[in-house]
PDB file of C-alpha atoms and ligand atoms in Angstrom:
ATOM      1  CA  UNK A   1       5.416 -16.413  18.714  1.00 47.00           C
ATOM      2  CA  UNK A   2       8.661 -15.304  20.715  1.00 48.00           C
ATOM      3  CA  UNK A   3       8.998 -12.961  23.366  1.00 46.00           C
ATOM      4  CA  UNK A   4      10.101 -10.272  22.123  1.00 50.00           C
ATOM      5  CA  UNK A   5       7.539  -9.434  19.368  1.00 52.00           C
ATOM      6  CA  UNK A   6       4.985 -10.008  22.388  1.00 52.00           C
ATOM      7  CA  UNK A   7       6.031  -7.297  23.968  1.00 51.00           C
ATOM      8  CA  UNK A   8       6.252  -5.138  21.085  1.00 55.00           C
ATOM      9  CA  UNK A   9       2.365  -5.973  19.834  1.00 59.00           C
ATOM     10  CA  UNK A  10       2.068  -5.371  23.650  1.00 52.00           C
ATOM     11  CA  UNK A  11       3.160  -1.453  23.167  1.00 51.00           C
ATOM     12  CA  UNK A  12       0.931  -0.868  19.932  1.00 57.00           C
ATOM     13  CA  UNK A  13      -2.108  -2.250  21.502  1.00 50.00           C
ATOM     14  CA  UNK A  14      -0.940   0.525  24.950  1.00 45.00           C
ATOM     15  CA  UNK A  15       1.188   2.950  23.685  1.00 56.00           C
ATOM     16  CA  UNK A  16       1.960   4.161  20.584  1.00 80.00           C
ATOM     17  CA  UNK A  17      -0.503   4.580  18.521  1.00 85.00           C
ATOM     18  CA  UNK A  18      -2.361   7.788  19.594  1.00 89.00           C
ATOM     19  CA  UNK A  19      -5.652   7.000  19.902  1.00 87.00           C
ATOM     20  CA  UNK A  20      -7.527   9.367  17.377  1.00 91.00           C
ATOM     21  CA  UNK A  21      -5.949   7.308  14.750  1.00 94.00           C
ATOM     22  CA  UNK A  22      -7.849   5.147  13.102  1.00 94.00           C
ATOM     23  CA  UNK A  23      -7.273   2.654   9.430  1.00 96.00           C
ATOM     24  CA  UNK A  24      -9.966   3.504   7.305  1.00 96.00           C
ATOM     25  CA  UNK A  25      -9.648   2.675   3.609  1.00 97.00           C
ATOM     26  CA  UNK A  26     -11.760   5.599   1.790  1.00 92.00           C
ATOM     27  CA  UNK A  27     -11.668   5.776  -2.029  1.00 93.00           C
ATOM     28  CA  UNK A  28     -10.889   8.790  -2.564  1.00 94.00           C
ATOM     29  CA  UNK A  29     -12.283   8.750  -6.615  1.00 87.00           C
ATOM     30  CA  UNK A  30      -9.927  11.115  -8.843  1.00 87.00           C
ATOM     31  CA  UNK A  31     -10.645  12.581 -11.779  1.00 87.00           C
ATOM     32  CA  UNK A  32      -8.121  14.305 -13.916  1.00 91.00           C
ATOM     33  CA  UNK A  33      -9.269  16.244 -17.422  1.00 88.00           C
ATOM     34  CA  UNK A  34      -8.312  18.255 -19.900  1.00 91.00           C
ATOM     35  CA  UNK A  35      -8.031  20.931 -18.358  1.00 91.00           C
ATOM     36  CA  UNK A  36      -5.160  19.779 -15.720  1.00 95.00           C
ATOM     37  CA  UNK A  37      -1.897  20.548 -17.076  1.00 97.00           C
ATOM     38  CA  UNK A  38       0.742  18.520 -17.800  1.00 98.00           C
ATOM     39  CA  UNK A  39       3.086  20.384 -15.995  1.00 98.00           C
ATOM     40  CA  UNK A  40       0.643  20.330 -13.200  1.00 98.00           C
ATOM     41  CA  UNK A  41       3.689  21.216 -10.205  1.00 98.00           C
ATOM     42  CA  UNK A  42       4.673  24.665 -10.268  1.00 97.00           C
ATOM     43  CA  UNK A  43       4.252  24.422 -13.802  1.00 97.00           C
ATOM     44  CA  UNK A  44       8.326  23.264 -13.979  1.00 98.00           C
ATOM     45  CA  UNK A  45       8.875  20.076 -15.922  1.00 98.00           C
ATOM     46  CA  UNK A  46      11.264  19.081 -14.223  1.00 98.00           C
ATOM     47  CA  UNK A  47      10.096  18.640 -10.742  1.00 98.00           C
ATOM     48  CA  UNK A  48       6.281  17.438 -12.626  1.00 98.00           C
ATOM     49  CA  UNK A  49       8.973  15.098 -14.362  1.00 98.00           C
ATOM     50  CA  UNK A  50      10.363  14.070 -10.712  1.00 98.00           C
ATOM     51  CA  UNK A  51       6.968  14.006  -8.922  1.00 98.00           C
ATOM     52  CA  UNK A  52       5.469  11.803 -11.791  1.00 98.00           C
ATOM     53  CA  UNK A  53       8.022   9.071 -11.158  1.00 98.00           C
ATOM     54  CA  UNK A  54       7.888   8.882  -7.893  1.00 97.00           C
ATOM     55  CA  UNK A  55       3.987   8.566  -8.032  1.00 96.00           C
ATOM     56  CA  UNK A  56       4.540   6.248 -11.223  1.00 97.00           C
ATOM     57  CA  UNK A  57       6.275   3.800  -8.576  1.00 97.00           C
ATOM     58  CA  UNK A  58       3.205   3.463  -6.357  1.00 97.00           C
ATOM     59  CA  UNK A  59       0.674   1.220  -7.694  1.00 96.00           C
ATOM     60  CA  UNK A  60       3.318  -2.154  -8.148  1.00 97.00           C
ATOM     61  CA  UNK A  61       5.197  -0.509  -5.084  1.00 97.00           C
ATOM     62  CA  UNK A  62       1.591  -0.682  -3.561  1.00 97.00           C
ATOM     63  CA  UNK A  63       0.594  -4.211  -4.686  1.00 97.00           C
ATOM     64  CA  UNK A  64       4.190  -6.185  -3.624  1.00 98.00           C
ATOM     65  CA  UNK A  65       3.706  -4.364   0.675  1.00 98.00           C
ATOM     66  CA  UNK A  66      -0.016  -5.885   0.232  1.00 98.00           C
ATOM     67  CA  UNK A  67       1.363  -9.086  -0.850  1.00 98.00           C
ATOM     68  CA  UNK A  68       3.880  -8.952   1.613  1.00 98.00           C
ATOM     69  CA  UNK A  69       1.529  -8.090   4.491  1.00 98.00           C
ATOM     70  CA  UNK A  70      -0.900 -10.927   3.535  1.00 98.00           C
ATOM     71  CA  UNK A  71       1.452 -13.551   3.803  1.00 98.00           C
ATOM     72  CA  UNK A  72       2.163 -12.883   7.722  1.00 97.00           C
ATOM     73  CA  UNK A  73      -1.258 -11.243   8.215  1.00 96.00           C
ATOM     74  CA  UNK A  74      -2.476 -15.466   9.511  1.00 96.00           C
ATOM     75  CA  UNK A  75       0.926 -14.955  12.093  1.00 94.00           C
ATOM     76  CA  UNK A  76      -0.963 -12.208  14.301  1.00 92.00           C
ATOM     77  CA  UNK A  77      -4.534 -13.396  13.655  1.00 91.00           C
ATOM     78  CA  UNK A  78      -4.624 -13.702  18.039  1.00 87.00           C
ATOM     79  CA  UNK A  79      -3.894 -10.481  17.805  1.00 88.00           C
ATOM     80  CA  UNK A  80      -6.614  -8.494  17.090  1.00 86.00           C
ATOM     81  CA  UNK A  81      -5.152  -4.737  17.287  1.00 88.00           C
ATOM     82  CA  UNK A  82      -2.817  -5.297  15.192  1.00 91.00           C
ATOM     83  CA  UNK A  83      -4.923  -8.021  12.553  1.00 93.00           C
ATOM     84  CA  UNK A  84      -7.360  -5.450  12.112  1.00 94.00           C
ATOM     85  CA  UNK A  85      -4.514  -2.854  10.835  1.00 94.00           C
ATOM     86  CA  UNK A  86      -3.322  -5.008   8.712  1.00 96.00           C
ATOM     87  CA  UNK A  87      -6.629  -5.427   6.816  1.00 97.00           C
ATOM     88  CA  UNK A  88      -7.039  -1.342   7.397  1.00 97.00           C
ATOM     89  CA  UNK A  89      -3.571  -1.075   5.629  1.00 98.00           C
ATOM     90  CA  UNK A  90      -4.293  -3.390   2.277  1.00 98.00           C
ATOM     91  CA  UNK A  91      -7.608  -1.780   1.826  1.00 98.00           C
ATOM     92  CA  UNK A  92      -6.077   1.807   1.805  1.00 98.00           C
ATOM     93  CA  UNK A  93      -3.290   1.164  -0.339  1.00 98.00           C
ATOM     94  CA  UNK A  94      -5.224  -1.010  -2.893  1.00 97.00           C
ATOM     95  CA  UNK A  95      -6.857   2.497  -3.521  1.00 97.00           C
ATOM     96  CA  UNK A  96      -4.097   4.495  -3.129  1.00 97.00           C
ATOM     97  CA  UNK A  97      -2.475   2.187  -5.971  1.00 97.00           C
ATOM     98  CA  UNK A  98      -5.521   2.234  -8.728  1.00 96.00           C
ATOM     99  CA  UNK A  99      -5.590   6.792  -7.866  1.00 96.00           C
ATOM    100  CA  UNK A 100      -1.817   6.334  -9.021  1.00 96.00           C
ATOM    101  CA  UNK A 101      -2.795   4.413 -11.529  1.00 96.00           C
ATOM    102  CA  UNK A 102      -4.701   7.185 -12.865  1.00 96.00           C
ATOM    103  CA  UNK A 103      -2.496   9.263 -12.876  1.00 97.00           C
ATOM    104  CA  UNK A 104       0.665   7.138 -14.679  1.00 97.00           C
ATOM    105  CA  UNK A 105      -2.359   6.243 -17.906  1.00 96.00           C
ATOM    106  CA  UNK A 106      -3.163  10.492 -17.925  1.00 97.00           C
ATOM    107  CA  UNK A 107       0.191  10.959 -18.400  1.00 98.00           C
ATOM    108  CA  UNK A 108       0.993   8.010 -20.385  1.00 98.00           C
ATOM    109  CA  UNK A 109      -2.174  10.580 -22.842  1.00 97.00           C
ATOM    110  CA  UNK A 110       0.324  13.900 -22.271  1.00 97.00           C
ATOM    111  CA  UNK A 111       3.221  11.423 -24.433  1.00 97.00           C
ATOM    112  CA  UNK A 112       5.549  11.041 -20.883  1.00 98.00           C
ATOM    113  CA  UNK A 113       6.810   7.581 -21.256  1.00 98.00           C
ATOM    114  CA  UNK A 114       5.687   6.763 -17.614  1.00 98.00           C
ATOM    115  CA  UNK A 115       4.563   2.711 -19.619  1.00 98.00           C
ATOM    116  CA  UNK A 116       8.312   2.545 -19.718  1.00 98.00           C
ATOM    117  CA  UNK A 117       9.222   2.976 -16.100  1.00 98.00           C
ATOM    118  CA  UNK A 118       6.996   0.693 -15.676  1.00 97.00           C
ATOM    119  CA  UNK A 119       7.794  -1.897 -17.661  1.00 97.00           C
ATOM    120  CA  UNK A 120      10.739  -1.871 -16.080  1.00 97.00           C
ATOM    121  CA  UNK A 121       9.698  -1.870 -12.731  1.00 97.00           C
ATOM    122  CA  UNK A 122       7.227  -4.772 -13.456  1.00 96.00           C
ATOM    123  CA  UNK A 123       9.427  -6.343 -14.372  1.00 97.00           C
ATOM    124  CA  UNK A 124      12.170  -6.125 -11.407  1.00 97.00           C
ATOM    125  CA  UNK A 125       8.796  -6.902  -8.793  1.00 96.00           C
ATOM    126  CA  UNK A 126       8.574 -10.954  -9.728  1.00 96.00           C
ATOM    127  CA  UNK A 127      13.270 -10.449  -8.697  1.00 97.00           C
ATOM    128  CA  UNK A 128      11.496  -8.965  -5.281  1.00 97.00           C
ATOM    129  CA  UNK A 129       9.274 -11.823  -4.661  1.00 97.00           C
ATOM    130  CA  UNK A 130      11.669 -14.427  -5.364  1.00 97.00           C
ATOM    131  CA  UNK A 131      13.525 -13.289  -2.031  1.00 98.00           C
ATOM    132  CA  UNK A 132      12.743 -15.248   1.449  1.00 97.00           C
ATOM    133  CA  UNK A 133       9.409 -14.476   2.403  1.00 97.00           C
ATOM    134  CA  UNK A 134      10.507 -11.651   6.203  1.00 97.00           C
ATOM    135  CA  UNK A 135      13.397 -10.686   4.000  1.00 98.00           C
ATOM    136  CA  UNK A 136      10.077  -8.981   1.505  1.00 98.00           C
ATOM    137  CA  UNK A 137       8.421  -7.917   4.531  1.00 98.00           C
ATOM    138  CA  UNK A 138      11.526  -6.134   6.314  1.00 98.00           C
ATOM    139  CA  UNK A 139      11.903  -4.801   2.844  1.00 98.00           C
ATOM    140  CA  UNK A 140       7.613  -3.535   3.186  1.00 98.00           C
ATOM    141  CA  UNK A 141       8.527  -2.121   7.098  1.00 97.00           C
ATOM    142  CA  UNK A 142      11.536   0.114   5.174  1.00 98.00           C
ATOM    143  CA  UNK A 143       9.421   1.274   1.887  1.00 98.00           C
ATOM    144  CA  UNK A 144       6.625   2.557   4.128  1.00 98.00           C
ATOM    145  CA  UNK A 145       8.914   4.192   6.851  1.00 98.00           C
ATOM    146  CA  UNK A 146      10.096   6.295   3.303  1.00 98.00           C
ATOM    147  CA  UNK A 147       6.102   6.619   2.216  1.00 98.00           C
ATOM    148  CA  UNK A 148       5.390   7.608   6.392  1.00 98.00           C
ATOM    149  CA  UNK A 149       8.505  10.522   5.203  1.00 97.00           C
ATOM    150  CA  UNK A 150       6.829  11.542   2.420  1.00 97.00           C
ATOM    151  CA  UNK A 151       3.576  12.050   4.287  1.00 98.00           C
ATOM    152  CA  UNK A 152       5.177  14.438   6.482  1.00 97.00           C
ATOM    153  CA  UNK A 153       6.658  16.437   4.097  1.00 97.00           C
ATOM    154  CA  UNK A 154       3.915  17.203   1.872  1.00 97.00           C
ATOM    155  CA  UNK A 155       1.533  18.044   4.819  1.00 98.00           C
ATOM    156  CA  UNK A 156       3.594  19.664   7.252  1.00 97.00           C
ATOM    157  CA  UNK A 157       5.281  21.942   3.853  1.00 97.00           C
ATOM    158  CA  UNK A 158       1.220  23.499   2.962  1.00 96.00           C
ATOM    159  CA  UNK A 159       3.380  25.618  -0.048  1.00 97.00           C
ATOM    160  CA  UNK A 160       3.855  22.144  -1.605  1.00 97.00           C
ATOM    161  CA  UNK A 161       0.278  21.294  -1.830  1.00 97.00           C
ATOM    162  CA  UNK A 162      -0.376  25.106  -3.298  1.00 97.00           C
ATOM    163  CA  UNK A 163       2.340  24.264  -6.221  1.00 97.00           C
ATOM    164  CA  UNK A 164       0.085  20.925  -7.336  1.00 97.00           C
ATOM    165  CA  UNK A 165      -2.451  21.728  -9.525  1.00 96.00           C
ATOM    166  CA  UNK A 166      -6.103  22.130  -7.356  1.00 93.00           C
ATOM    167  CA  UNK A 167      -7.280  18.486  -9.890  1.00 93.00           C
ATOM    168  CA  UNK A 168      -4.181  16.672  -8.427  1.00 95.00           C
ATOM    169  CA  UNK A 169      -4.572  18.082  -4.737  1.00 96.00           C
ATOM    170  CA  UNK A 170      -6.709  15.674  -3.262  1.00 96.00           C
ATOM    171  CA  UNK A 171      -4.312  13.048  -4.541  1.00 97.00           C
ATOM    172  CA  UNK A 172      -1.409  14.372  -2.494  1.00 98.00           C
ATOM    173  CA  UNK A 173      -3.198  15.706   0.460  1.00 98.00           C
ATOM    174  CA  UNK A 174      -4.882  11.860   1.381  1.00 98.00           C
ATOM    175  CA  UNK A 175      -2.311   9.749   0.029  1.00 98.00           C
ATOM    176  CA  UNK A 176      -0.071  11.494   2.986  1.00 98.00           C
ATOM    177  CA  UNK A 177      -2.104  10.970   5.559  1.00 98.00           C
ATOM    178  CA  UNK A 178      -3.216   7.680   5.708  1.00 98.00           C
ATOM    179  CA  UNK A 179       0.604   6.800   4.418  1.00 98.00           C
ATOM    180  CA  UNK A 180       0.863   8.671   8.299  1.00 98.00           C
ATOM    181  CA  UNK A 181      -1.922   6.631   9.213  1.00 97.00           C
ATOM    182  CA  UNK A 182      -0.721   3.301   9.176  1.00 97.00           C
ATOM    183  CA  UNK A 183       3.089   4.069   9.343  1.00 96.00           C
ATOM    184  CA  UNK A 184       3.836   1.391  11.717  1.00 94.00           C
ATOM    185  CA  UNK A 185       1.635  -1.159  10.434  1.00 95.00           C
ATOM    186  CA  UNK A 186       4.270  -3.208   8.756  1.00 96.00           C
ATOM    187  CA  UNK A 187       7.218  -1.929  11.144  1.00 94.00           C
ATOM    188  CA  UNK A 188       4.715  -3.894  13.715  1.00 93.00           C
ATOM    189  CA  UNK A 189       4.404  -7.156  11.913  1.00 94.00           C
ATOM    190  CA  UNK A 190       7.972  -7.313  11.059  1.00 95.00           C
ATOM    191  CA  UNK A 191       8.621  -6.734  14.410  1.00 92.00           C
ATOM    192  CA  UNK A 192       6.327  -9.858  15.443  1.00 91.00           C
ATOM    193  CA  UNK A 193       7.351 -12.058  12.817  1.00 92.00           C
ATOM    194  CA  UNK A 194      10.968 -11.566  12.597  1.00 92.00           C
ATOM    195  CA  UNK A 195      12.198  -8.374  14.107  1.00 90.00           C
ATOM    196  CA  UNK A 196      16.205  -9.564  13.332  1.00 94.00           C
ATOM    197  CA  UNK A 197      17.467  -6.015  13.390  1.00 96.00           C
ATOM    198  CA  UNK A 198      20.121  -6.925  10.128  1.00 97.00           C
ATOM    199  CA  UNK A 199      16.867  -8.402   8.528  1.00 97.00           C
ATOM    200  CA  UNK A 200      15.430  -4.077   8.940  1.00 97.00           C
ATOM    201  CA  UNK A 201      19.086  -3.166   7.993  1.00 97.00           C
ATOM    202  CA  UNK A 202      19.128  -4.562   5.163  1.00 97.00           C
ATOM    203  CA  UNK A 203      15.291  -4.614   3.958  1.00 98.00           C
ATOM    204  CA  UNK A 204      15.837  -0.588   4.191  1.00 98.00           C
ATOM    205  CA  UNK A 205      19.039  -0.874   2.125  1.00 98.00           C
ATOM    206  CA  UNK A 206      17.012  -2.315  -0.585  1.00 98.00           C
ATOM    207  CA  UNK A 207      13.992  -0.445  -0.230  1.00 98.00           C
ATOM    208  CA  UNK A 208      15.308   2.637  -0.378  1.00 97.00           C
ATOM    209  CA  UNK A 209      17.989   1.586  -3.247  1.00 97.00           C
ATOM    210  CA  UNK A 210      14.942   0.590  -5.105  1.00 97.00           C
ATOM    211  CA  UNK A 211      12.546   3.777  -4.471  1.00 97.00           C
ATOM    212  CA  UNK A 212      15.698   6.309  -5.946  1.00 97.00           C
ATOM    213  CA  UNK A 213      17.138   4.261  -8.441  1.00 98.00           C
ATOM    214  CA  UNK A 214      13.520   3.938 -10.046  1.00 98.00           C
ATOM    215  CA  UNK A 215      12.334   7.342  -9.177  1.00 98.00           C
ATOM    216  CA  UNK A 216      15.683   8.532 -10.691  1.00 98.00           C
ATOM    217  CA  UNK A 217      15.768   6.189 -13.671  1.00 98.00           C
ATOM    218  CA  UNK A 218      12.008   7.989 -14.563  1.00 98.00           C
ATOM    219  CA  UNK A 219      12.837  11.098 -14.322  1.00 98.00           C
ATOM    220  CA  UNK A 220      15.746  10.772 -16.465  1.00 98.00           C
ATOM    221  CA  UNK A 221      13.532   9.028 -19.354  1.00 98.00           C
ATOM    222  CA  UNK A 222      10.981  11.770 -18.904  1.00 98.00           C
ATOM    223  CA  UNK A 223      13.686  14.318 -18.821  1.00 98.00           C
ATOM    224  CA  UNK A 224      14.810  12.824 -22.627  1.00 98.00           C
ATOM    225  CA  UNK A 225      12.170  11.999 -23.615  1.00 98.00           C
ATOM    226  CA  UNK A 226      10.926  15.837 -22.899  1.00 97.00           C
ATOM    227  CA  UNK A 227      13.870  17.574 -23.509  1.00 97.00           C
ATOM    228  CA  UNK A 228      12.941  20.282 -25.687  1.00 96.00           C
ATOM    229  CA  UNK A 229      10.769  21.709 -23.206  1.00 96.00           C
ATOM    230  CA  UNK A 230      13.283  21.566 -20.413  1.00 96.00           C
ATOM    231  CA  UNK A 231      14.129  25.291 -19.415  1.00 93.00           C
ATOM    232  CA  UNK A 232      17.802  25.634 -18.293  1.00 96.00           C
ATOM    233  CA  UNK A 233      15.853  28.578 -15.389  1.00 97.00           C
ATOM    234  CA  UNK A 234      13.166  26.086 -14.271  1.00 96.00           C
ATOM    235  CA  UNK A 235      15.592  23.015 -13.782  1.00 97.00           C
ATOM    236  CA  UNK A 236      17.771  24.571 -11.621  1.00 97.00           C
ATOM    237  CA  UNK A 237      14.954  26.002 -10.526  1.00 97.00           C
ATOM    238  CA  UNK A 238      13.731  22.331  -9.629  1.00 97.00           C
ATOM    239  CA  UNK A 239      17.477  21.956  -8.635  1.00 98.00           C
ATOM    240  CA  UNK A 240      17.195  24.666  -5.617  1.00 98.00           C
ATOM    241  CA  UNK A 241      13.907  23.668  -4.796  1.00 97.00           C
ATOM    242  CA  UNK A 242      15.053  19.833  -3.749  1.00 97.00           C
ATOM    243  CA  UNK A 243      18.953  20.662  -2.592  1.00 97.00           C
ATOM    244  CA  UNK A 244      18.540  24.257  -1.834  1.00 97.00           C
ATOM    245  CA  UNK A 245      19.879  26.261   1.766  1.00 96.00           C
ATOM    246  CA  UNK A 246      16.730  28.577   1.105  1.00 92.00           C
ATOM    247  CA  UNK A 247      13.347  27.997   3.853  1.00 91.00           C
ATOM    248  CA  UNK A 248      11.217  26.890   1.275  1.00 93.00           C
ATOM    249  CA  UNK A 249      13.714  24.742  -0.505  1.00 96.00           C
ATOM    250  CA  UNK A 250      16.442  21.711  -0.452  1.00 97.00           C
ATOM    251  CA  UNK A 251      13.100  19.635   0.422  1.00 97.00           C
ATOM    252  CA  UNK A 252      14.957  16.629  -0.946  1.00 96.00           C
ATOM    253  CA  UNK A 253      18.059  17.625   1.627  1.00 95.00           C
ATOM    254  CA  UNK A 254      16.194  18.596   5.020  1.00 94.00           C
ATOM    255  CA  UNK A 255      14.451  15.665   4.427  1.00 92.00           C
ATOM    256  CA  UNK A 256      17.795  13.716   4.939  1.00 91.00           C
ATOM    257  CA  UNK A 257      18.119  12.619   8.889  1.00 93.00           C
ATOM    258  CA  UNK A 258      14.676  11.838   8.680  1.00 94.00           C
ATOM    259  CA  UNK A 259      15.694   8.407   6.716  1.00 96.00           C
ATOM    260  CA  UNK A 260      18.604   7.621   8.924  1.00 95.00           C
ATOM    261  CA  UNK A 261      15.517   7.502  11.831  1.00 95.00           C
ATOM    262  CA  UNK A 262      15.171   4.158  10.767  1.00 96.00           C
ATOM    263  CA  UNK A 263      18.598   3.096  11.845  1.00 96.00           C
ATOM    264  CA  UNK A 264      18.209   3.037  15.132  1.00 95.00           C
ATOM    265  CA  UNK A 265      18.089   0.234  17.050  1.00 92.00           C
ATOM    266  CA  UNK A 266      14.390   1.509  19.663  1.00 88.00           C
ATOM    267  CA  UNK A 267      13.192   2.904  16.371  1.00 92.00           C
ATOM    268  CA  UNK A 268       9.555   2.845  16.170  1.00 91.00           C
ATOM    269  CA  UNK A 269       6.881   4.844  13.680  1.00 94.00           C
ATOM    270  CA  UNK A 270       5.737   6.195  16.406  1.00 93.00           C
ATOM    271  CA  UNK A 271       8.375   8.022  18.283  1.00 91.00           C
ATOM    272  CA  UNK A 272       7.482  10.813  15.895  1.00 93.00           C
ATOM    273  CA  UNK A 273       3.881  11.582  17.062  1.00 94.00           C
ATOM    274  CA  UNK A 274       3.056  13.669  13.873  1.00 96.00           C
ATOM    275  CA  UNK A 275      -0.883  13.060  14.464  1.00 97.00           C
ATOM    276  CA  UNK A 276      -1.697  16.837  14.408  1.00 97.00           C
ATOM    277  CA  UNK A 277      -1.246  16.583  10.670  1.00 98.00           C
ATOM    278  CA  UNK A 278      -4.159  14.018  10.203  1.00 98.00           C
ATOM    279  CA  UNK A 279      -6.351  16.332  12.334  1.00 97.00           C
ATOM    280  CA  UNK A 280      -5.579  18.829  10.853  1.00 98.00           C
ATOM    281  CA  UNK A 281      -5.740  18.046   7.034  1.00 98.00           C
ATOM    282  CA  UNK A 282      -8.692  15.544   7.303  1.00 97.00           C
ATOM    283  CA  UNK A 283     -10.968  18.242   7.594  1.00 97.00           C
ATOM    284  CA  UNK A 284      -9.009  20.418   4.704  1.00 96.00           C
ATOM    285  CA  UNK A 285      -9.265  17.493   2.443  1.00 97.00           C
ATOM    286  CA  UNK A 286     -13.565  16.951   3.482  1.00 95.00           C
ATOM    287  CA  UNK A 287     -13.644  20.567   2.165  1.00 96.00           C
ATOM    288  CA  UNK A 288     -11.953  20.279  -0.927  1.00 94.00           C
ATOM    289  CA  UNK A 289     -13.588  17.603  -2.527  1.00 93.00           C
ATOM    290  CA  UNK A 290     -17.575  19.218  -1.499  1.00 93.00           C
ATOM    291  CA  UNK A 291     -15.956  22.153  -3.250  1.00 91.00           C
ATOM    292  CA  UNK A 292     -14.752  19.720  -6.156  1.00 87.00           C
ATOM    293  CA  UNK A 293     -18.311  17.743  -5.826  1.00 85.00           C
ATOM    294  CA  UNK A 294     -20.312  21.099  -6.084  1.00 89.00           C
ATOM    295  CA  UNK A 295     -18.477  22.492  -8.874  1.00 84.00           C
ATOM    296  CA  UNK A 296     -18.709  19.608 -10.970  1.00 80.00           C
ATOM    297  CA  UNK A 297     -23.206  19.223 -10.226  1.00 83.00           C
ATOM    298  CA  UNK A 298     -23.211  22.919 -11.527  1.00 84.00           C
ATOM    299  CA  UNK A 299     -21.458  22.439 -14.734  1.00 78.00           C
ATOM    300  CA  UNK A 300     -23.667  19.437 -15.273  1.00 77.00           C
ATOM    301  CA  UNK A 301     -26.419  21.627 -14.485  1.00 77.00           C
ATOM    302  CA  UNK A 302     -25.347  24.306 -17.177  1.00 67.00           C
TER     303      UNK A 302
HETATM  304 FE1  LIG B   1       0.170   4.081   0.081  1.00 85.28          FE
HETATM  305 FE1  LIG B   2       1.781   3.105   2.830  1.00 85.28          FE
END
């Protein structure tokens, strides 16, 4: 391990992650049923297709990230905190991957061709698996910046959660919380085993391009397939939601400055301490899950 790696690891252990934040895998056990609407986001086909495409990348994407961490985890075995967090990361991502696969299957059953997007991603994953291992780790570290931004966006804007159908709210909150909890693990692992700035940028360019290309491709695919139901008003509302200039719109446009943060040479995910979002939403999620459990047992008792 070189000097800069051990310096990074010392920061990791002592200062950067707030002590209240832990990385513990916890399954969600989401169930989607007949009452879940096909257009599960704000009854809006355009935005539902966009978010379905984004969500559809998770199962394979997160398995790829797990494999990257497995490739390098043993190299930080002597640094117990980071080694343990790598295990926590693997457990959390494995659960995320499984739960998002449920959304994929649900949407396929509703006639949305998510399987076609999955097939494309399946084709590309082995290509990226042939990249040098450190490049794969750089892609993984960078992809986690994107998922951390997703977590921050969701939990900082409760109106977005309200727009999700009740049956799907827990998965988005749960995933967002855990993405914030483990947001620095792959970054620190990359810094520990390589830490090259040019490779960090190269990994980021690739990760960003992949997420954008797959999301846009999937959205287009689903929209074309569902063109009969794509109303102009809902599509315009969706575009305003993404790029508009109102207080409760322009969510993708507003995320742009955060995207650039990763390019700063002195970047570290925990320099932005957003752990208050975990403290706020964990109890909220527990309440939500308890309500669902209670409703289900009432239904079963009838
Ligand atoms: Fe995840
Ligand atoms: Fe993650």
